[in-house]
Short mmCIF file of C-alpha atoms in Angstrom, two decimals:
data_model
loop_
_atom_site.label_atom_id
_atom_site.label_comp_id
_atom_site.label_asym_id
_atom_site.label_seq_id
_atom_site.Cartn_x
_atom_site.Cartn_y
_atom_site.Cartn_z
CA SER A 1 -0.05 0.27 -0.06
CA GLN A 2 1.11 3.64 -0.34
CA THR A 3 2.11 5.98 2.44
CA ILE A 4 3.04 9.56 2.66
CA HIS A 5 5.72 11.09 4.84
CA GLN A 6 6.24 14.67 5.44
CA TRP A 7 8.63 15.94 7.55
CA PRO A 8 9.12 17.69 10.53
CA ALA A 9 5.36 17.76 12.03
CA THR A 10 6.01 21.05 13.33
CA LEU A 11 8.51 24.04 13.05
CA VAL A 12 9.06 27.36 14.68
CA GLN A 13 11.28 29.47 12.25
CA PRO A 14 12.32 33.43 12.93
CA VAL A 15 11.97 35.86 9.78
CA GLY A 16 14.68 35.60 7.56
CA SER A 17 15.82 31.98 8.14
CA PRO A 18 15.55 29.32 5.86
CA LEU A 19 13.34 26.45 5.10
CA SER A 20 13.42 23.23 3.92
CA LEU A 21 10.33 20.94 4.05
CA GLU A 22 10.27 16.91 2.88
CA CYS A 23 7.85 14.94 1.25
CA THR A 24 8.39 11.32 0.22
CA VAL A 25 5.89 8.76 -1.03
CA GLU A 26 6.20 5.05 -1.00
CA GLY A 27 4.15 1.98 -2.85
CA THR A 28 3.86 4.01 -5.88
CA SER A 29 5.75 4.97 -9.00
CA ASN A 30 5.86 8.14 -11.22
CA PRO A 31 3.49 10.07 -9.25
CA ASN A 32 2.24 13.86 -9.52
CA LEU A 33 3.07 15.52 -6.36
CA TYR A 34 1.55 18.52 -5.20
CA TRP A 35 2.53 21.55 -2.28
CA TYR A 36 -0.17 22.97 -0.88
CA ARG A 37 -0.60 25.66 2.04
CA GLN A 38 -3.69 26.03 4.34
CA ALA A 39 -3.86 29.36 6.07
CA ALA A 40 -6.35 29.55 9.42
CA GLY A 41 -7.30 25.68 8.84
CA ARG A 42 -9.79 26.80 5.92
CA GLY A 43 -8.87 27.18 2.21
CA LEU A 44 -6.39 24.96 0.48
CA GLN A 45 -4.02 26.66 -1.89
CA LEU A 46 -1.67 25.11 -4.64
CA LEU A 47 1.55 26.06 -4.40
CA PHE A 48 3.76 23.69 -6.61
CA TYR A 49 3.18 20.60 -8.93
CA SER A 50 5.57 18.04 -10.04
CA VAL A 51 4.85 15.26 -12.99
CA GLY A 52 8.27 14.10 -13.11
CA ILE A 53 11.83 14.51 -11.57
CA GLY A 54 12.99 17.64 -11.92
CA GLN A 55 9.50 19.43 -13.18
CA ILE A 56 8.33 21.84 -11.10
CA SER A 57 5.06 23.98 -12.12
CA SER A 58 4.84 27.34 -10.04
CA GLU A 59 1.30 28.33 -8.96
CA VAL A 60 1.41 31.31 -6.91
CA PRO A 61 4.79 34.05 -7.22
CA GLN A 62 6.66 34.30 -3.83
CA ASN A 63 9.63 33.11 -1.68
CA LEU A 64 9.13 29.87 -2.14
CA SER A 65 10.62 27.21 -4.51
CA ALA A 66 10.28 23.47 -4.89
CA SER A 67 12.26 20.84 -6.00
CA ARG A 68 11.82 17.12 -7.16
CA PRO A 69 15.52 15.50 -7.13
CA GLN A 70 13.99 11.86 -6.60
CA ASP A 71 11.00 10.37 -8.51
CA ARG A 72 9.15 10.32 -4.83
CA GLN A 73 10.53 12.94 -3.06
CA PHE A 74 9.19 16.60 -3.31
CA ILE A 75 11.24 19.65 -1.35
CA LEU A 76 9.72 23.09 -0.40
CA SER A 77 12.29 25.55 0.17
CA SER A 78 12.26 29.40 0.99
CA LYS A 79 15.70 31.33 1.45
CA LYS A 80 14.34 33.83 3.75
CA LEU A 81 11.15 32.96 5.58
CA LEU A 82 8.58 36.15 5.96
CA LEU A 83 6.03 36.16 8.77
CA SER A 84 3.09 35.66 5.81
CA ASP A 85 4.64 32.28 4.96
CA SER A 86 3.65 30.91 8.55
CA GLY A 87 0.50 28.20 7.80
CA PHE A 88 0.41 24.44 7.38
CA TYR A 89 2.33 23.12 4.46
CA LEU A 90 0.62 20.05 2.93
CA CYS A 91 1.96 17.75 0.67
CA ALA A 92 -0.02 15.41 -1.85
CA TRP A 93 -0.08 12.56 -4.56
CA SER A 94 -1.58 11.34 -7.45
CA VAL A 95 -1.53 8.51 -10.06
CA PRO A 96 -2.77 9.41 -13.43
CA PRO A 97 -5.22 8.74 -14.86
CA ALA A 98 -6.76 8.80 -11.34
CA TYR A 99 -7.17 12.68 -10.26
CA GLU A 100 -8.19 12.04 -6.16
CA GLN A 101 -5.18 13.11 -4.31
CA TYR A 102 -3.87 11.34 -1.29
CA PHE A 103 -2.26 13.44 1.33
CA GLY A 104 0.80 13.74 4.04
CA PRO A 105 -0.30 14.49 7.51
CA GLY A 106 1.38 18.04 7.32
CA THR A 107 3.82 20.53 8.69
CA ARG A 108 2.52 23.55 11.07
CA LEU A 109 4.87 26.18 10.41
CA THR A 110 5.04 29.24 12.50
CA VAL A 111 7.54 32.29 11.54
CA THR A 112 8.45 34.40 14.42
CA ALA B 1 -14.30 29.71 -15.64
CA GLN B 2 -14.58 26.13 -13.29
CA SER B 3 -14.97 26.74 -9.80
CA VAL B 4 -17.12 24.64 -6.97
CA ALA B 5 -18.82 26.17 -4.07
CA GLN B 6 -19.74 25.19 -0.91
CA PRO B 7 -22.26 28.07 0.23
CA GLU B 8 -21.99 27.20 3.96
CA ASP B 9 -19.16 27.87 6.00
CA GLN B 10 -20.48 25.74 9.14
CA VAL B 11 -23.22 23.02 9.35
CA ASN B 12 -24.80 21.93 12.85
CA VAL B 13 -26.29 18.72 13.38
CA ALA B 14 -27.30 16.61 15.95
CA GLU B 15 -25.87 13.22 16.40
CA GLY B 16 -28.43 11.02 14.83
CA ASN B 17 -29.82 12.85 12.60
CA PRO B 18 -29.37 13.17 8.67
CA LEU B 19 -26.41 15.34 7.56
CA THR B 20 -25.80 17.03 4.56
CA VAL B 21 -23.21 19.21 3.23
CA LYS B 22 -23.83 21.38 0.33
CA CYS B 23 -21.53 22.04 -2.72
CA THR B 24 -21.84 23.11 -6.23
CA TYR B 25 -20.01 23.29 -9.03
CA SER B 26 -19.09 25.41 -12.24
CA VAL B 27 -17.11 23.23 -15.29
CA SER B 28 -16.93 22.70 -18.84
CA GLY B 29 -17.28 19.25 -19.75
CA ASN B 30 -17.96 15.81 -17.56
CA PRO B 31 -17.21 17.20 -14.01
CA TYR B 32 -14.91 15.30 -11.88
CA LEU B 33 -16.26 15.43 -8.19
CA PHE B 34 -14.22 14.39 -4.94
CA TRP B 35 -15.19 14.74 -1.43
CA TYR B 36 -12.42 14.94 1.55
CA VAL B 37 -12.17 15.39 5.03
CA GLN B 38 -9.88 17.00 7.30
CA TYR B 39 -9.32 16.40 11.32
CA PRO B 40 -7.85 19.06 13.47
CA ASN B 41 -4.12 19.57 12.72
CA ARG B 42 -4.28 16.58 10.04
CA GLY B 43 -4.14 15.99 6.53
CA LEU B 44 -7.19 15.27 4.09
CA GLN B 45 -8.88 12.28 3.69
CA PHE B 46 -10.19 11.04 0.30
CA LEU B 47 -13.97 10.43 0.88
CA LEU B 48 -15.28 9.80 -2.28
CA LYS B 49 -15.40 10.56 -6.08
CA TYR B 50 -17.75 10.64 -8.88
CA ILE B 51 -16.54 10.31 -12.36
CA THR B 52 -19.26 8.67 -14.19
CA GLY B 53 -22.14 6.13 -14.02
CA ASP B 54 -24.68 5.96 -10.84
CA ASN B 55 -25.46 9.48 -9.56
CA LEU B 56 -25.34 7.94 -5.75
CA VAL B 57 -21.85 7.55 -4.93
CA LYS B 58 -21.34 5.64 -1.69
CA GLY B 59 -17.84 6.30 0.60
CA SER B 60 -15.63 5.94 3.43
CA TYR B 61 -17.29 6.13 6.74
CA GLY B 62 -20.93 5.69 5.48
CA PHE B 63 -20.56 8.87 3.53
CA GLU B 64 -22.24 8.72 0.43
CA ALA B 65 -22.60 11.86 -2.28
CA GLU B 66 -25.39 12.55 -4.81
CA PHE B 67 -24.65 14.10 -8.27
CA ASN B 68 -27.06 16.16 -9.42
CA LYS B 69 -26.15 17.46 -13.45
CA SER B 70 -29.26 19.93 -13.59
CA GLN B 71 -28.52 21.85 -10.45
CA THR B 72 -24.74 21.46 -10.66
CA SER B 73 -24.42 19.73 -7.08
CA PHE B 74 -22.35 17.01 -5.93
CA HIS B 75 -23.94 17.03 -1.70
CA LEU B 76 -22.20 14.58 1.07
CA LYS B 77 -25.05 12.83 2.92
CA LYS B 78 -25.02 10.61 6.11
CA PRO B 79 -28.12 9.02 7.08
CA SER B 80 -27.43 9.13 10.59
CA ALA B 81 -24.96 11.22 12.15
CA LEU B 82 -21.96 10.91 14.75
CA VAL B 83 -20.28 12.84 17.22
CA SER B 84 -16.93 11.52 15.40
CA ASP B 85 -17.92 13.27 11.58
CA SER B 86 -17.03 16.50 13.31
CA ALA B 87 -14.31 17.96 10.86
CA LEU B 88 -13.44 19.68 7.96
CA TYR B 89 -15.60 18.76 4.95
CA PHE B 90 -14.21 19.74 1.18
CA CYS B 91 -15.43 19.40 -2.26
CA ALA B 92 -12.82 19.40 -5.08
CA VAL B 93 -13.51 19.33 -9.04
CA ARG B 94 -10.48 18.54 -11.59
CA VAL B 95 -9.30 21.16 -13.63
CA LYS B 96 -10.02 19.80 -17.58
CA ASP B 97 -6.84 19.65 -19.45
CA SER B 98 -5.13 20.49 -16.60
CA ASN B 99 -2.08 18.31 -15.25
CA TYR B 100 -4.54 16.35 -13.03
CA GLN B 101 -4.94 19.58 -11.05
CA LEU B 102 -8.27 19.97 -8.56
CA ILE B 103 -9.77 23.17 -7.61
CA TRP B 104 -10.89 23.30 -3.94
CA GLY B 105 -13.96 24.47 -2.33
CA ALA B 106 -13.38 26.61 0.48
CA GLY B 107 -14.42 24.18 3.05
CA THR B 108 -17.70 23.51 5.56
CA LYS B 109 -17.21 23.03 9.11
CA LEU B 110 -19.44 19.96 10.29
CA ILE B 111 -20.24 20.08 13.53
CA ILE B 112 -22.01 16.94 15.41
CA LYS B 113 -23.55 17.69 18.73
CA PRO B 114 -24.07 15.18 21.10
#
């Protein structure tokens, strides 16, 4: 069966510090991978998605970036965090032709 | 433009009563529709989907959803609510001709009172 891991689970970082969040998927090959941010426990904002190694599409211009160095690894990064980067970050995967996405447990990021 | 709406910010239901969480959509072509549930500080869990076929779709935890093409709706239902059903529910629709992206509703908070 497939599983998805995210770490860390929680993170408190000062403004201006770097960020690296990691997501890995097990039990499947060639998944589509997604990074979402959820603010205030409500709506989902798609940040990045990837259909293959090294292929990243950005949905929202911001100071975040994403990379996919391996087939089942997706990394969200920032060189300098802003207060507005605080939120709940969710990684998800799907395997075409299915559209349903499966989510990881999330990372709660607080920028102070 | 494709969109999905969840008109209720919050729904309150007494335990044991039937529940409905509403979702309406606007898409071109055939809609692919999804429901997810999120418990506090957790990731989203897939409940069910409608792609084609029977208008009544059954999913996890006793939930079902009814697809209504004329009303462009996909309401989530359960015959008898449990306190443990209290959570945040999201409706989503696929983005046509996309790389498998979904458009998400704003979410509806469901509160089941004992």
